[in-house]
mmCIF file of C-alpha atoms in Angstrom:
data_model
loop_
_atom_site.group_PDB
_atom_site.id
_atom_site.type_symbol
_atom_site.label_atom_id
_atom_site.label_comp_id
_atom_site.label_asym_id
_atom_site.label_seq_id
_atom_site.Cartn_x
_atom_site.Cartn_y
_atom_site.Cartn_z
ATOM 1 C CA UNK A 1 -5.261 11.195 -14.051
ATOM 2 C CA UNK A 2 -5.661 7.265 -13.897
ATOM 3 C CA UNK A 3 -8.382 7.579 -16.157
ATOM 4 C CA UNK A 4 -7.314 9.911 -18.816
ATOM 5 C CA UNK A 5 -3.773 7.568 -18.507
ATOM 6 C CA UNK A 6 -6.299 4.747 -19.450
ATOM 7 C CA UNK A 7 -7.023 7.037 -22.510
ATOM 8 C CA UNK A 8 -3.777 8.447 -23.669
ATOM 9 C CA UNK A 9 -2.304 5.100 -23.453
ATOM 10 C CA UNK A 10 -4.985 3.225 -25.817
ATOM 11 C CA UNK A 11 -5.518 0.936 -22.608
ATOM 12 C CA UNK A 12 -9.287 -0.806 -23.830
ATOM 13 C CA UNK A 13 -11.688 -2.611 -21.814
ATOM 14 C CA UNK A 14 -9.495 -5.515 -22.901
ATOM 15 C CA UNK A 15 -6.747 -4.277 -21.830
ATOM 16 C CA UNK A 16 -5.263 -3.985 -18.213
ATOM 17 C CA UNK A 17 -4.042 -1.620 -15.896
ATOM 18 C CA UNK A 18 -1.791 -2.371 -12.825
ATOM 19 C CA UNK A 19 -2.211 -0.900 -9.382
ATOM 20 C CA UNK A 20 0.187 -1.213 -6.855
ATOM 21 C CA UNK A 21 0.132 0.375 -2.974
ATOM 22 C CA UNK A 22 -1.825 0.613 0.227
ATOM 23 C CA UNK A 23 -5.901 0.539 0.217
ATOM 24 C CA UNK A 24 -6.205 4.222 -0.571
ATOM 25 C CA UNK A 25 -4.026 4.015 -4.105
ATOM 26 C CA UNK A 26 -5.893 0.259 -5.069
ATOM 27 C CA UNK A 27 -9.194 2.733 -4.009
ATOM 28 C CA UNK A 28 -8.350 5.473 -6.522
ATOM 29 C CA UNK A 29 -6.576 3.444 -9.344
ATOM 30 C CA UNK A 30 -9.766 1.555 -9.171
ATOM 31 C CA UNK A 31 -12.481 4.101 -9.523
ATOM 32 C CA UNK A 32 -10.064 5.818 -12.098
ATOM 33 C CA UNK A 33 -10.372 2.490 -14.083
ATOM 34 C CA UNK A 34 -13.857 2.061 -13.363
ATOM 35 C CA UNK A 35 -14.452 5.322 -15.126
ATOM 36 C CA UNK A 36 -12.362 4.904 -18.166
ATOM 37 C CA UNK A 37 -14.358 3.340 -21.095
ATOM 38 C CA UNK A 38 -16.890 2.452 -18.496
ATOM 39 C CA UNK A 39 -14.382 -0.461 -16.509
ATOM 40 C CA UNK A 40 -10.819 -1.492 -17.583
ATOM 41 C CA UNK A 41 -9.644 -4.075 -15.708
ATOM 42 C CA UNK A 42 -7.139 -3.304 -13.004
ATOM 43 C CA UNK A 43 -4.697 -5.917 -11.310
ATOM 44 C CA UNK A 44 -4.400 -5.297 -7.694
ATOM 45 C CA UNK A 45 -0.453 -5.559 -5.980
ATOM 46 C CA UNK A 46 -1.146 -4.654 -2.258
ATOM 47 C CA UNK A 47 1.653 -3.750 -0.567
ATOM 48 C CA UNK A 48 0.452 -3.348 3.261
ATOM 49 C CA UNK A 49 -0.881 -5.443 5.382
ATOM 50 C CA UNK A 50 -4.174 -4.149 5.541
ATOM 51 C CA UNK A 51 -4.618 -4.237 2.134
ATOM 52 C CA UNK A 52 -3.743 -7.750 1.714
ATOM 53 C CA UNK A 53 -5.465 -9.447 4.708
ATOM 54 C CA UNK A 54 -8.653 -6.926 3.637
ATOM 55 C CA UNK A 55 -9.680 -4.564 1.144
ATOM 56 C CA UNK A 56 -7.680 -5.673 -1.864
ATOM 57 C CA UNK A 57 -9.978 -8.029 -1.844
ATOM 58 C CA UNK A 58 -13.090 -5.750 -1.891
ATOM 59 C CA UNK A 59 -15.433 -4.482 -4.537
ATOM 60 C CA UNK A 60 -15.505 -1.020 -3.711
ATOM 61 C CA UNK A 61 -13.136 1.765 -5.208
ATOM 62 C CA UNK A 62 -13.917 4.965 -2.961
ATOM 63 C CA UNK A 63 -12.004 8.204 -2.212
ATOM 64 C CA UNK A 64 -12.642 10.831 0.470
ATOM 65 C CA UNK A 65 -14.670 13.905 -0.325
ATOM 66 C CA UNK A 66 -16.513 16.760 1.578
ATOM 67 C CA UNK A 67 -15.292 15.583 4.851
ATOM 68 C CA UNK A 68 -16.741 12.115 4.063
ATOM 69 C CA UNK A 69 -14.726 8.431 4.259
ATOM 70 C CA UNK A 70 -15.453 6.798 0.885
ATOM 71 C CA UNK A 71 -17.627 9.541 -0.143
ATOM 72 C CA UNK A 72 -17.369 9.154 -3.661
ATOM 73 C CA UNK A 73 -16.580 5.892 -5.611
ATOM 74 C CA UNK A 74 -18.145 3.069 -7.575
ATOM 75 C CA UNK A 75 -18.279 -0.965 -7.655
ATOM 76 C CA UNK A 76 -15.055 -2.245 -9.512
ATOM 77 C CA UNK A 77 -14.149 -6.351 -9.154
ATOM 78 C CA UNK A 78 -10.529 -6.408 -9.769
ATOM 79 C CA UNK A 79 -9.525 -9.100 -12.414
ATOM 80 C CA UNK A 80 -6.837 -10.587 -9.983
ATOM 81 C CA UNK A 81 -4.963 -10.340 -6.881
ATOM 82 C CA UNK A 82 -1.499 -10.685 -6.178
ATOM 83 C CA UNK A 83 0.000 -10.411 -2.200
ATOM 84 C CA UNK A 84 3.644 -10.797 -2.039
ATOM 85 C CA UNK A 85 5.011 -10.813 1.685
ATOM 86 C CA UNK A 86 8.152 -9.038 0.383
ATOM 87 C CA UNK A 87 6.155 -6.091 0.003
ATOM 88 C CA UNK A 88 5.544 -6.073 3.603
ATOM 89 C CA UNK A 89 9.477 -5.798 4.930
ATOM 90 C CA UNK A 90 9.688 -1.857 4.212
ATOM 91 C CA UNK A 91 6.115 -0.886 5.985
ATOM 92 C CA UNK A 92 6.573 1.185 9.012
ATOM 93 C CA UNK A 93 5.745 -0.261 12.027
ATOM 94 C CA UNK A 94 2.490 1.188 12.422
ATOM 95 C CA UNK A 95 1.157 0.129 8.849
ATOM 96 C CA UNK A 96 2.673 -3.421 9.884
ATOM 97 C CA UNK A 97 0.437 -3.451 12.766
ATOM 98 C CA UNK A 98 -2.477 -1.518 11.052
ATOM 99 C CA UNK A 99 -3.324 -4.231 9.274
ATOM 100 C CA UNK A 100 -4.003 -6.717 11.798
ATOM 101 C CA UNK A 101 -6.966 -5.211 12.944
ATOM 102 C CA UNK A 102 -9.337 -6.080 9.664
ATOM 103 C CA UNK A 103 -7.744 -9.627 10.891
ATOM 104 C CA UNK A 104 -9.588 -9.506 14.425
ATOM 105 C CA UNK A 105 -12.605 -7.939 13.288
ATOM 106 C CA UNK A 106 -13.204 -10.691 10.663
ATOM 107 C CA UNK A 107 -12.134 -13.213 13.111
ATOM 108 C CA UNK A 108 -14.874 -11.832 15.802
ATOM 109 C CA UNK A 109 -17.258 -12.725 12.970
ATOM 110 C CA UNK A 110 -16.388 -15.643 11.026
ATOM 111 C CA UNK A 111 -13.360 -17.626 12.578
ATOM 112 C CA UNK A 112 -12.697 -18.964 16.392
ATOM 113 C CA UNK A 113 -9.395 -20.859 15.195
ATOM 114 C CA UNK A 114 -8.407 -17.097 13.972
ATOM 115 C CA UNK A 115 -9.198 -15.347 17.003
ATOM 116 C CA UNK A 116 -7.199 -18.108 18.976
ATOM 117 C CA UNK A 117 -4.306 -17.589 16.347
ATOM 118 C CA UNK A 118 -4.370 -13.784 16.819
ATOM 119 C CA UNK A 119 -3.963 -14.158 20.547
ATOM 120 C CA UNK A 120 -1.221 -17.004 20.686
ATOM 121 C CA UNK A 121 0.535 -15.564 18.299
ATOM 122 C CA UNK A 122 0.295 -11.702 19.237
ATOM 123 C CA UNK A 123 3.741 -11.044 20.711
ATOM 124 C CA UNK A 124 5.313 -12.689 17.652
ATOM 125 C CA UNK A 125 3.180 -10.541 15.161
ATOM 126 C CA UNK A 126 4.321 -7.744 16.540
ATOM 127 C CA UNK A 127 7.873 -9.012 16.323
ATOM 128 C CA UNK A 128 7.076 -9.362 12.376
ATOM 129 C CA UNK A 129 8.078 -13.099 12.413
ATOM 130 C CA UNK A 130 6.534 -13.846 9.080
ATOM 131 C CA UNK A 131 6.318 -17.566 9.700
ATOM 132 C CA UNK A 132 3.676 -16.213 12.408
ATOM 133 C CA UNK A 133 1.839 -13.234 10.435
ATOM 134 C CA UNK A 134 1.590 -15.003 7.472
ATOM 135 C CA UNK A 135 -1.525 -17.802 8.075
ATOM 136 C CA UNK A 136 -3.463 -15.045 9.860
ATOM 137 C CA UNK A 137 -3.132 -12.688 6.436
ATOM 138 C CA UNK A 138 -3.927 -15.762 4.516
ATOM 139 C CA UNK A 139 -6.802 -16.663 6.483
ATOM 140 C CA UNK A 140 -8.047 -13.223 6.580
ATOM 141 C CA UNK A 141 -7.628 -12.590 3.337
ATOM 142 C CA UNK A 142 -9.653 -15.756 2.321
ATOM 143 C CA UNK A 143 -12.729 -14.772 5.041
ATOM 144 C CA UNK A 144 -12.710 -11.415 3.505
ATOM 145 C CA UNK A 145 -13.474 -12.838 -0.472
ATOM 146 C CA UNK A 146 -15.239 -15.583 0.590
ATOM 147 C CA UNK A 147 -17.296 -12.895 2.163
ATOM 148 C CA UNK A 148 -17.575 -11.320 -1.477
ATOM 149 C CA UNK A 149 -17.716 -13.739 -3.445
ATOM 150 C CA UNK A 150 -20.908 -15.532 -1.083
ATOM 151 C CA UNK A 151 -22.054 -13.304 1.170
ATOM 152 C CA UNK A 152 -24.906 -12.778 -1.010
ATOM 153 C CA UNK A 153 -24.689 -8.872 -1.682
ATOM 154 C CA UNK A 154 -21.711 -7.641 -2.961
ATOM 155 C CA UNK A 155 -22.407 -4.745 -4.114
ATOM 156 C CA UNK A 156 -24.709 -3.460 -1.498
ATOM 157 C CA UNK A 157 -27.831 -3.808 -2.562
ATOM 158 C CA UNK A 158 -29.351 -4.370 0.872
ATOM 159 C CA UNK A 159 -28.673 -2.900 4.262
ATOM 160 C CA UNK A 160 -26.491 -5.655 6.076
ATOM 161 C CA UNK A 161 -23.103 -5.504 5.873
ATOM 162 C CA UNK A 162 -21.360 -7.762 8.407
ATOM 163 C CA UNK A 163 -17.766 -6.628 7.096
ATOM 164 C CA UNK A 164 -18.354 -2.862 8.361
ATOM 165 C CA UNK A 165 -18.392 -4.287 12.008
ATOM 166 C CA UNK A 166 -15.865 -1.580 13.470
ATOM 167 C CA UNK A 167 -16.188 0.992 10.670
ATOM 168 C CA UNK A 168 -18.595 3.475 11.408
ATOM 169 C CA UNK A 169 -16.923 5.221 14.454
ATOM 170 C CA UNK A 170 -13.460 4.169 12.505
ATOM 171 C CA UNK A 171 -14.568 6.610 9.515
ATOM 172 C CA UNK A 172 -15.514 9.267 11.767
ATOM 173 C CA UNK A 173 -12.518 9.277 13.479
ATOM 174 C CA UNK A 174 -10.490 9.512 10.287
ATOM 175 C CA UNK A 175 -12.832 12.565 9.222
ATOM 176 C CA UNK A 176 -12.158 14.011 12.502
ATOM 177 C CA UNK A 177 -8.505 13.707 12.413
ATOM 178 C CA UNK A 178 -7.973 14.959 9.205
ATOM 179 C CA UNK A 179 -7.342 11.877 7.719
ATOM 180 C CA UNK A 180 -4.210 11.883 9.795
ATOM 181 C CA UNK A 181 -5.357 8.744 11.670
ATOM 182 C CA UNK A 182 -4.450 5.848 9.513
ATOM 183 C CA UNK A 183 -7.413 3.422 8.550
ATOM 184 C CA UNK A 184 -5.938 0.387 10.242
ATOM 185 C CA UNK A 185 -5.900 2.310 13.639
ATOM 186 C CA UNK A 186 -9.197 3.734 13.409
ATOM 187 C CA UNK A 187 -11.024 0.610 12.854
ATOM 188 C CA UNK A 188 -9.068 -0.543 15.813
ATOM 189 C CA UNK A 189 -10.804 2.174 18.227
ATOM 190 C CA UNK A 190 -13.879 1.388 16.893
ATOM 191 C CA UNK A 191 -14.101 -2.402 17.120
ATOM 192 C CA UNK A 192 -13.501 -1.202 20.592
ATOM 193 C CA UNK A 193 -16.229 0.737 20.920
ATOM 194 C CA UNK A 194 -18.757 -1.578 19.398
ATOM 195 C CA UNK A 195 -17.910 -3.737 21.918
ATOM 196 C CA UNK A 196 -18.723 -1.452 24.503
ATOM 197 C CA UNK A 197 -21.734 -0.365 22.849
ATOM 198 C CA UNK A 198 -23.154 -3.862 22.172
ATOM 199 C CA UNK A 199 -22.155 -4.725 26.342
ATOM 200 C CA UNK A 200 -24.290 -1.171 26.960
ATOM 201 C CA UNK A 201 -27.104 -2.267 24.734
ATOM 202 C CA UNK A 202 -26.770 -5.738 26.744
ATOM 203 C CA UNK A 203 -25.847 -7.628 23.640
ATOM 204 C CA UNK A 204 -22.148 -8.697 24.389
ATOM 205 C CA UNK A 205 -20.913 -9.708 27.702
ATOM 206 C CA UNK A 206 -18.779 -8.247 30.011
ATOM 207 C CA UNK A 207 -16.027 -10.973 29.500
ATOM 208 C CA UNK A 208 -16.016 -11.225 25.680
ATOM 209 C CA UNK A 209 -16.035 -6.931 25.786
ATOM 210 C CA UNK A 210 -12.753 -7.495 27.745
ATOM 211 C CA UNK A 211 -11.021 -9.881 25.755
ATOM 212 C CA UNK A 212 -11.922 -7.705 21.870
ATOM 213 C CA UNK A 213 -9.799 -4.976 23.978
ATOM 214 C CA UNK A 214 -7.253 -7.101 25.446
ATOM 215 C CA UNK A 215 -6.506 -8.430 21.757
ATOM 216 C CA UNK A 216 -6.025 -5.069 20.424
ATOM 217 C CA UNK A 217 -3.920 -4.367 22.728
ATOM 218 C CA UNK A 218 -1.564 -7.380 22.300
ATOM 219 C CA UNK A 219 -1.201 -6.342 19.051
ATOM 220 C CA UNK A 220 -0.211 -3.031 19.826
ATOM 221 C CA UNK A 221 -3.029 -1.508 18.675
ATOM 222 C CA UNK A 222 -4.930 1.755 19.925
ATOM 223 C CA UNK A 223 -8.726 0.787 21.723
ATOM 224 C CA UNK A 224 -9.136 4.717 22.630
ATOM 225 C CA UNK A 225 -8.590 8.374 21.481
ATOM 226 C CA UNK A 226 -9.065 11.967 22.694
ATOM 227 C CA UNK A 227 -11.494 12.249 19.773
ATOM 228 C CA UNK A 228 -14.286 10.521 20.873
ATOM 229 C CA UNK A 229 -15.316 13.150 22.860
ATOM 230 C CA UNK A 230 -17.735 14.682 22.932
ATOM 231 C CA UNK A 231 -19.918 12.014 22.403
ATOM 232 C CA UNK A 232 -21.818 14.180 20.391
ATOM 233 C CA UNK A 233 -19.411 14.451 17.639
ATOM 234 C CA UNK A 234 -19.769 10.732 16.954
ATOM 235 C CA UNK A 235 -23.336 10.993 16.561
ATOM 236 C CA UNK A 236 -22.946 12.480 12.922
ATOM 237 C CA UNK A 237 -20.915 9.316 11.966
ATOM 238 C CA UNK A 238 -23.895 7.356 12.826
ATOM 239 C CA UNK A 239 -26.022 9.603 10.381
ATOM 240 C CA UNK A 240 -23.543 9.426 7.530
ATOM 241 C CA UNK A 241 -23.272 5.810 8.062
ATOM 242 C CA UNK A 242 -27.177 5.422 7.895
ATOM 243 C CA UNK A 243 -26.936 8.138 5.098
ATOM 244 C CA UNK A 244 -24.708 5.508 2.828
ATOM 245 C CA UNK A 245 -26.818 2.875 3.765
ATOM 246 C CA UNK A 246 -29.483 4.219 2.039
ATOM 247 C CA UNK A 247 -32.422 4.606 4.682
ATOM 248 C CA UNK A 248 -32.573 2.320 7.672
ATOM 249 C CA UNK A 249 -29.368 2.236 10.110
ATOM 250 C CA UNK A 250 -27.717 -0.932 10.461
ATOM 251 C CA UNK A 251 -24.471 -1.239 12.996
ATOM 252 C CA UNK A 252 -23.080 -4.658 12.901
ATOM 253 C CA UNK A 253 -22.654 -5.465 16.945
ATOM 254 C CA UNK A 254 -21.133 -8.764 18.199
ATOM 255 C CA UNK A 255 -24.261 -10.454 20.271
ATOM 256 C CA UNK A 256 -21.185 -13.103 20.830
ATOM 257 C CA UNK A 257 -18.213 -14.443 19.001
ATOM 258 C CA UNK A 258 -19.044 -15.526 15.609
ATOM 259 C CA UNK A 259 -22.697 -14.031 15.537
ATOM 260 C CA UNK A 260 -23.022 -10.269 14.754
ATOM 261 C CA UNK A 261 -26.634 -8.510 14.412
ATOM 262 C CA UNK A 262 -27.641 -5.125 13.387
ATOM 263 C CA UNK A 263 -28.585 -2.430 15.510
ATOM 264 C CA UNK A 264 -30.899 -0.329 14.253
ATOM 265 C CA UNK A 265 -30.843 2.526 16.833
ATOM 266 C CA UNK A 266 -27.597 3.668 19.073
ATOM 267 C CA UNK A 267 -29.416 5.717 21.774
ATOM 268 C CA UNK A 268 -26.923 8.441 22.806
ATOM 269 C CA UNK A 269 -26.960 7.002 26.780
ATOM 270 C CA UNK A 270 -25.641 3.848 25.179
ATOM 271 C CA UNK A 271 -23.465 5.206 23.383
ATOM 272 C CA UNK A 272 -22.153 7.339 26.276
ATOM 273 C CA UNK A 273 -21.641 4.594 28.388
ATOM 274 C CA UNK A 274 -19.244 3.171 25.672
ATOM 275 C CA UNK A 275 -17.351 6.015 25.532
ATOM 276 C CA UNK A 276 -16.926 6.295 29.335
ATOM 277 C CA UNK A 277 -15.928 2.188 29.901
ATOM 278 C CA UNK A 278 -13.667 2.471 26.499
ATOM 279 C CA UNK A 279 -11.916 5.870 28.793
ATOM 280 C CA UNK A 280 -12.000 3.662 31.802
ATOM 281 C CA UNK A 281 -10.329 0.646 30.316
ATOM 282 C CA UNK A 282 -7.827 2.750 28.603
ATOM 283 C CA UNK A 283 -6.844 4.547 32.128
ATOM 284 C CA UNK A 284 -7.038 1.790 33.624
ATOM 285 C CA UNK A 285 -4.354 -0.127 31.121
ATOM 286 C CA UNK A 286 -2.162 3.233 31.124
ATOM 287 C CA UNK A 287 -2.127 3.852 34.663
ATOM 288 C CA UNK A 288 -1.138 -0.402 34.884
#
């Protein structure tokens, strides 16, 4: 429909179309511009938080298909970005807080001073005191297209792709649910998880494992669900990850803050092992 509006509206590669929502409507406006005369230019109004801090700043216009996150889609730069924090003040609570985790993952990566931010500042950003959320969207948005615009492979060219640190299990999970489990959540789980994988594999240690999950949970974020087991299940999302990587499997996993390496193999006794500490530490905060 986006594309055939690009048509029926004599909107021309010089032209401009508008898009304004969450990640998934910036996704599909996108790929229906990308389509139309072969690109039309879209400006991008993000109106959650996890579109603004993350992936309205992205390259990549993808939609769901056959069971698959992002399963079909195409490379479309928008021609600008606009984030107004007025959008924000009507999100439900758990879009507000959604968001926030594309802040810690890029913070585990790029950004100490973030990291410290997010966990000073947790109880307030919860609270939705602006004057608190707002340099920790700013800063994440600015990680995430410096990332982009730098990183050296924007479209994807290679196999390593820092920015999907989190993302594998977090698409699975979404599959699994039925897409009922909101994107924002899902990565949560599975920075989580890589945690606990990369502290099975030996990568991370126990301490800096602890504090990822400690983080989420500040922020009133999920670290665990029912749909991780059995472990089994998860094992496809590692093949349809390695699948849209085009060969080789490549995890991003935290060897310790700021440095992230791929894994190239997730042995199903490491991954396991996750699983069971993620369960523990879950129990363990429930039970608390």
């Amino acid at each position: 429909r986006v594309a055939m509006a690009r048509l029926d509206h004599g909107v021309s590669r010089r032209g401009c179309g508008v898009a304004m929502g969450g990640g998934a409507v910036l996704d599909a406006v996108g790929l229906g511009a990308a389509m139309a005369h072969r690109g039309v230019p879209v400006l991008r109004l993000p109106t959650t938080t996890l579109a603004q801090d993350a992936s309205a700043m992205g390259v990549k216009c993808g939609v769901n298909a056959a069971g698959q996150k992002n399963a079909l889609g195409a490379f479309g730069a928008p021609h600008g970005v606009i984030c107004c924090e007025r959008l924000l003040a009507s999100l439900p609570q758990e879009h507000w807080l959604g968001g926030f985790s594309e802040a810690v993952k890029i913070a585990l990566l790029r950004d100490a001073a973030l990291l410290e931010r997010l966990e000073q500042d947790a109880a307030r950003v919860v609270a939705r005191e602006m004057d608190a959320a707002r340099p920790i969207l700013r800063r994440s948005a600015a990680l995430h297209r410096e990332h982009i615009l730098h990183g050296g492979d924007p479209f994807e060219l290679g196999h390593g792709r820092p920015l999907d640190h989190g993302h594998w299990a977090a698409h699975r999970l979404e599959a699994l649910s039925g897409w009922a489990l909101p994107h924002g959540q899902a990565v949560s789980v599975g920075l989580a998880l890589d945690a606990c994988v990369a502290h099975a594999l030996g990568w991370l240690d126990r301490a800096t494992r602890d504090r990822v999950i400690r983080l989420l949970r500040a922020l009133g974020l999920p670290v665990w669900h029912p749909m991780l087991k059995p472990v089994e299940r998860l094992l496809e999302g590692l093949e349809q990850f390695r699948q849209h990587l085009g060969g080789e499997l490549a995890v991003p996993l935290l060897r310790r803050l700021g440095q992230a390496a791929d894994a190239t193999e997730v042995p199903l006794a490491a991954l396991a092992a996750a699983v069971e500490a993620l369960e523990h530490a879950h129990g363990h905060a429930v039970a608390r």
